[in-house]
């Protein structure tokens, strides 16, 4: 087995050291702020299985860099707005890495430190998943 030069945990720690992290309680206070866009980067199946934060915009992690880039054919207008963007995933690891990459691109973004699981644990509002056939 090949030994990694850096572990995923260390990559997350490095990202967290240089990005803005939002606490769950702080994001809950921003929920109705029209200047804040909560961006759910989880897989669509995760959203379908566990629900989502009300008003959040879904941008799968695999497309995120392309969706924020105005020169990309995949650019989404929501990312061209002058608003505060807060990414979240399930536990805060993917969103930390994603926030660091977007920051490297010059896109200002923060992330929800404890992710959707922390949001749920704290009693944050959740839109329930739609019943499956």
Backbone as JSON, one array per atom type, in Angstrom:
{
  "sequence": "XXXXXXXXXXXXXXXXXXXXXXXXXXXXXXXXXXXXXXXXXXXXXXXXXXXXXXXXXXXXXXXXXXXXXXXXXXXXXXXXXXXXXXXXXXXXXXXXXXXXXXXXXXXXXXXXXXXXXXXXXXXXXXXXXXXXX",
  "N": [[0.84, -1.19, 0.0], [0.51, 2.23, -0.8], [2.02, 4.88, 0.9], [0.52, 7.79, 2.01], [1.28, 11.24, 1.42], [0.04, 13.23, 2.77], [-2.64, 13.18, 5.01], [-6.24, 12.85, 4.72], [-7.5, 13.98, 6.91], [-5.54, 15.78, 7.78], [-5.49, 17.48, 5.58], [-8.02, 18.64, 5.82], [-7.7, 19.93, 8.3], [-5.68, 21.77, 7.6], [-7.1, 23.3, 5.73], [-9.14, 24.34, 7.35], [-7.68, 26.04, 8.95], [-7.34, 28.28, 7.45], [-9.7, 29.3, 6.44], [-12.99, 30.83, 6.71], [-14.98, 29.87, 9.35], [-18.26, 29.05, 10.25], [-20.33, 28.96, 13.03], [-22.96, 26.75, 14.1], [-25.13, 27.97, 15.56], [-24.77, 30.63, 14.83], [-25.22, 30.53, 12.05], [-27.87, 29.8, 12.1], [-29.06, 32.17, 12.96], [-28.68, 33.64, 10.69], [-30.38, 32.61, 8.85], [-32.73, 33.73, 7.65], [-31.71, 35.9, 6.36], [-31.52, 37.82, 3.53], [-29.14, 38.37, 2.28], [-27.48, 36.25, 2.56], [-26.42, 33.17, 1.29], [-26.98, 29.87, 1.64], [-25.22, 27.08, 0.84], [-25.61, 23.88, -0.1], [-23.53, 21.25, -0.41], [-23.69, 18.56, -0.47], [-24.2, 15.22, -1.74], [-26.91, 14.56, -3.97], [-28.46, 12.41, -3.15], [-28.04, 12.36, -0.41], [-29.37, 14.68, 0.4], [-31.97, 13.95, -0.33], [-32.36, 11.82, 1.38], [-32.0, 12.8, 4.03], [-33.09, 15.35, 4.21], [-32.98, 19.0, 4.12], [-31.49, 22.26, 4.75], [-33.71, 24.94, 5.11], [-34.31, 26.95, 2.25], [-31.78, 26.58, 1.24], [-29.3, 26.35, -1.35], [-28.67, 23.9, -3.71], [-25.61, 22.63, -4.68], [-23.77, 20.37, -6.05], [-20.75, 18.98, -4.82], [-18.9, 18.08, -6.74], [-19.29, 19.73, -8.92], [-18.92, 22.28, -8.11], [-16.65, 24.13, -8.39], [-16.85, 24.73, -11.09], [-19.39, 25.82, -11.28], [-19.14, 28.24, -9.89], [-17.42, 29.73, -11.41], [-17.35, 32.35, -13.57], [-16.44, 32.19, -16.18], [-16.84, 29.65, -16.96], [-18.67, 27.18, -18.81], [-20.6, 26.1, -17.25], [-21.39, 27.85, -15.32], [-23.36, 29.21, -12.68], [-25.82, 31.6, -12.14], [-26.52, 32.38, -9.53], [-24.16, 32.4, -8.11], [-22.94, 34.64, -9.01], [-23.87, 36.77, -7.67], [-23.65, 39.45, -5.28], [-23.3, 38.41, -2.43], [-23.19, 36.78, 0.81], [-21.75, 33.66, 0.98], [-22.24, 30.47, 2.29], [-21.0, 27.39, 2.69], [-22.05, 23.97, 3.15], [-21.71, 20.58, 4.22], [-22.18, 17.19, 5.21], [-20.67, 16.74, 7.61], [-18.77, 18.75, 7.78], [-16.26, 18.4, 6.73], [-15.94, 18.02, 3.87], [-16.98, 20.47, 3.08], [-15.14, 22.24, 4.21], [-12.8, 21.67, 2.75], [-13.74, 22.34, 0.21], [-14.34, 25.07, 0.53], [-11.78, 26.08, 0.91], [-10.62, 25.56, -1.62], [-12.27, 27.14, -3.28], [-11.69, 29.62, -2.21], [-9.01, 29.77, -2.97], [-9.44, 30.17, -5.66], [-10.3, 32.73, -5.63], [-12.82, 33.28, -4.82], [-15.0, 34.43, -2.43], [-15.95, 32.8, 0.48], [-17.53, 30.98, 3.13], [-17.83, 28.32, 5.6], [-20.03, 25.92, 7.16], [-19.13, 24.89, 10.2], [-19.73, 22.5, 11.72], [-21.3, 21.12, 9.98], [-24.21, 19.61, 8.36], [-25.07, 17.58, 10.06], [-24.4, 18.58, 12.6], [-26.05, 20.8, 12.55], [-28.61, 19.6, 12.54], [-28.46, 18.26, 15.01], [-28.39, 20.41, 16.76], [-30.94, 21.28, 16.54], [-31.67, 22.79, 14.35], [-33.66, 24.25, 11.72], [-35.16, 22.08, 9.36], [-36.01, 21.03, 6.15], [-38.08, 18.45, 5.54], [-37.33, 15.29, 4.01], [-38.76, 14.36, 0.85], [-41.43, 12.01, 0.57], [-40.67, 8.74, -0.58], [-41.5, 6.79, -3.41]],
  "CA": [[0.0, 0.0, 0.0], [1.24, 3.47, -0.9], [1.87, 5.79, 2.03], [0.13, 9.13, 1.59], [2.11, 12.34, 1.89], [-0.8, 13.99, 3.7], [-3.92, 12.49, 5.23], [-7.43, 13.68, 4.49], [-7.72, 14.75, 8.15], [-4.6, 16.9, 7.79], [-5.95, 18.41, 4.56], [-9.14, 19.38, 6.41], [-7.13, 20.82, 9.32], [-5.0, 22.86, 6.88], [-8.14, 24.16, 5.15], [-9.82, 25.06, 8.45], [-6.78, 27.06, 9.5], [-7.28, 29.47, 6.59], [-11.02, 29.69, 5.93], [-13.95, 31.29, 7.71], [-15.89, 28.83, 9.83], [-19.47, 29.57, 10.86], [-20.94, 28.06, 14.02], [-24.36, 26.43, 13.83], [-26.01, 28.99, 16.13], [-24.63, 31.84, 14.03], [-25.9, 30.33, 10.78], [-29.32, 29.8, 12.39], [-29.47, 33.58, 13.0], [-28.58, 34.18, 9.32], [-31.24, 31.82, 7.98], [-33.67, 34.56, 6.9], [-31.0, 37.05, 5.81], [-31.48, 37.7, 2.07], [-27.77, 38.57, 1.8], [-26.74, 35.01, 2.82], [-26.81, 32.0, 0.51], [-26.48, 28.62, 2.2], [-24.98, 26.19, -0.29], [-25.53, 22.47, 0.29], [-22.68, 20.57, -1.39], [-23.84, 17.11, -0.34], [-24.76, 14.46, -2.86], [-28.37, 14.68, -4.05], [-29.05, 11.32, -2.36], [-27.99, 12.77, 0.99], [-30.49, 15.63, 0.58], [-33.22, 13.2, -0.42], [-32.45, 10.92, 2.53], [-32.05, 13.45, 5.35], [-33.66, 16.68, 4.17], [-32.03, 20.08, 3.87], [-31.72, 23.53, 5.43], [-34.64, 25.73, 4.3], [-33.77, 27.99, 1.4], [-30.41, 26.3, 0.77], [-29.11, 26.1, -2.77], [-27.9, 22.68, -3.88], [-24.52, 22.66, -5.64], [-22.96, 19.2, -5.75], [-19.33, 19.28, -4.67], [-18.18, 17.79, -7.97], [-19.5, 20.79, -9.92], [-18.82, 23.58, -7.43], [-15.67, 25.04, -8.99], [-17.35, 25.12, -12.41], [-20.58, 26.64, -11.09], [-18.79, 29.58, -9.4], [-16.53, 30.37, -12.36], [-18.13, 33.02, -14.61], [-15.93, 31.83, -17.51], [-17.18, 28.25, -17.21], [-19.98, 26.98, -19.45], [-21.52, 25.58, -16.23], [-21.62, 28.92, -14.34], [-24.72, 29.44, -12.18], [-26.0, 33.02, -11.81], [-26.59, 32.62, -8.08], [-22.81, 32.66, -7.62], [-22.51, 35.95, -9.49], [-24.48, 37.79, -6.82], [-22.82, 39.97, -4.2], [-23.9, 37.92, -1.19], [-22.32, 35.93, 1.63], [-21.98, 32.25, 0.68], [-21.83, 29.56, 3.36], [-21.1, 26.0, 2.25], [-22.14, 22.92, 4.16], [-21.83, 19.17, 3.83], [-22.75, 16.46, 6.34], [-19.91, 16.88, 8.85], [-17.87, 19.9, 7.75], [-14.97, 18.07, 6.1], [-15.98, 18.34, 2.44], [-17.2, 21.91, 2.91], [-13.88, 22.93, 4.53], [-11.92, 21.52, 1.58], [-14.33, 23.11, -0.89], [-14.17, 26.5, 0.82], [-10.37, 26.41, 0.66], [-10.4, 25.58, -3.06], [-12.94, 28.32, -3.83], [-10.9, 30.77, -1.77], [-7.84, 29.8, -3.85], [-9.91, 30.69, -6.94], [-10.65, 34.13, -5.44], [-14.24, 33.36, -4.48], [-15.16, 34.56, -0.99], [-16.91, 31.81, 0.96], [-17.33, 30.41, 4.47], [-18.48, 27.02, 5.68], [-20.65, 25.54, 8.43], [-18.11, 24.08, 10.85], [-20.18, 21.16, 12.14], [-22.09, 20.52, 8.92], [-25.64, 19.36, 8.5], [-25.31, 16.76, 11.25], [-24.39, 19.5, 13.73], [-27.26, 21.61, 12.39], [-29.72, 18.78, 13.02], [-28.25, 18.0, 16.45], [-28.71, 21.66, 17.47], [-32.35, 21.59, 16.36], [-31.86, 23.72, 13.24], [-34.79, 23.96, 10.84], [-34.87, 21.15, 8.27], [-37.1, 20.64, 5.27], [-38.09, 16.99, 5.55], [-37.23, 14.68, 2.68], [-40.04, 13.99, 0.25], [-41.63, 10.56, 0.64], [-40.27, 8.0, -1.78], [-42.52, 5.83, -3.87]],
  "C": [[0.88, 1.25, 0.0], [0.97, 4.34, 0.33], [1.56, 7.18, 1.49], [1.1, 10.17, 2.15], [1.37, 13.19, 2.91], [-2.15, 13.27, 3.81], [-5.08, 13.43, 4.92], [-7.71, 14.53, 5.73], [-6.79, 15.96, 8.21], [-4.99, 17.93, 6.74], [-7.09, 19.27, 5.1], [-8.63, 20.37, 7.45], [-6.43, 22.01, 8.67], [-6.02, 23.83, 6.3], [-8.79, 24.99, 6.24], [-8.97, 26.17, 9.04], [-6.81, 28.34, 8.68], [-8.62, 29.9, 6.01], [-11.89, 30.2, 7.07], [-14.9, 30.15, 8.06], [-17.05, 29.48, 10.57], [-20.01, 28.52, 11.83], [-22.42, 27.87, 13.69], [-25.31, 27.52, 14.33], [-25.95, 30.28, 15.32], [-25.34, 31.71, 12.68], [-27.42, 30.33, 10.98], [-29.85, 31.23, 12.42], [-29.44, 34.21, 11.62], [-29.61, 33.57, 8.38], [-32.18, 32.66, 7.12], [-33.03, 35.8, 6.29], [-30.9, 36.9, 4.29], [-30.08, 37.89, 1.48], [-26.9, 37.32, 1.98], [-27.31, 33.89, 1.96], [-26.15, 30.78, 1.15], [-26.39, 27.63, 1.04], [-24.71, 24.77, 0.23], [-24.73, 21.73, -0.77], [-22.77, 19.05, -1.29], [-24.37, 16.5, -1.63], [-26.28, 14.57, -2.82], [-29.06, 13.59, -3.21], [-29.04, 11.63, -0.86], [-29.14, 13.73, 1.3], [-31.81, 14.89, 0.58], [-33.44, 12.33, 0.82], [-32.69, 11.67, 3.85], [-32.65, 14.84, 5.36], [-32.58, 17.73, 3.98], [-32.43, 21.33, 4.65], [-32.64, 24.37, 4.54], [-33.94, 26.83, 3.52], [-32.37, 27.72, 0.86], [-30.41, 26.0, -0.72], [-28.25, 24.85, -2.9], [-26.89, 22.82, -5.0], [-23.61, 21.48, -5.33], [-21.46, 19.53, -5.77], [-18.56, 19.07, -5.97], [-18.31, 18.86, -9.04], [-19.21, 22.18, -9.37], [-17.86, 24.56, -8.1], [-16.15, 25.56, -10.35], [-18.55, 26.05, -12.29], [-20.26, 28.05, -10.61], [-17.96, 30.38, -10.4], [-17.33, 31.01, -13.5], [-17.66, 32.69, -16.03], [-16.24, 30.38, -17.87], [-18.52, 28.14, -17.92], [-21.03, 26.49, -18.46], [-21.87, 26.62, -15.17], [-23.1, 29.05, -13.99], [-24.81, 30.87, -11.68], [-26.02, 33.31, -10.32], [-25.21, 32.98, -7.53], [-22.23, 33.97, -8.13], [-23.06, 37.08, -8.66], [-23.52, 38.21, -5.72], [-23.49, 39.64, -2.87], [-22.88, 37.1, -0.42], [-22.71, 34.48, 1.36], [-21.41, 31.4, 1.81], [-22.08, 28.14, 2.87], [-21.38, 25.08, 3.43], [-22.22, 21.56, 3.51], [-22.43, 18.46, 5.04], [-22.0, 16.76, 7.64], [-18.93, 18.05, 8.88], [-16.53, 19.62, 7.1], [-14.96, 18.48, 4.63], [-16.15, 19.84, 2.24], [-15.94, 22.71, 3.26], [-12.94, 22.86, 3.34], [-12.44, 22.36, 0.42], [-14.16, 24.6, -0.68], [-12.73, 26.93, 0.55], [-10.08, 26.5, -0.84], [-11.04, 26.83, -3.68], [-12.19, 29.59, -3.44], [-9.64, 30.9, -2.63], [-8.2, 30.37, -5.22], [-10.22, 32.18, -6.85], [-12.11, 34.35, -5.11], [-14.38, 33.38, -2.97], [-16.27, 33.64, -0.51], [-16.53, 31.4, 2.39], [-17.94, 29.01, 4.47], [-19.02, 26.78, 7.08], [-19.75, 24.51, 9.1], [-18.55, 22.66, 11.17], [-21.1, 20.49, 11.12], [-23.55, 20.32, 9.25], [-25.95, 18.52, 9.73], [-25.3, 17.62, 12.51], [-25.61, 20.39, 13.74], [-28.46, 20.85, 12.95], [-29.65, 18.56, 14.53], [-28.64, 19.22, 17.29], [-30.18, 22.06, 17.3], [-32.62, 22.61, 15.27], [-33.02, 23.29, 12.36], [-34.34, 23.08, 9.68], [-36.14, 20.92, 7.46], [-37.0, 19.13, 5.14], [-37.97, 16.45, 4.14], [-38.62, 14.31, 2.17], [-40.2, 12.48, 0.33], [-41.27, 9.9, -0.69], [-41.35, 7.01, -2.14], [-42.13, 4.41, -3.49]]
}
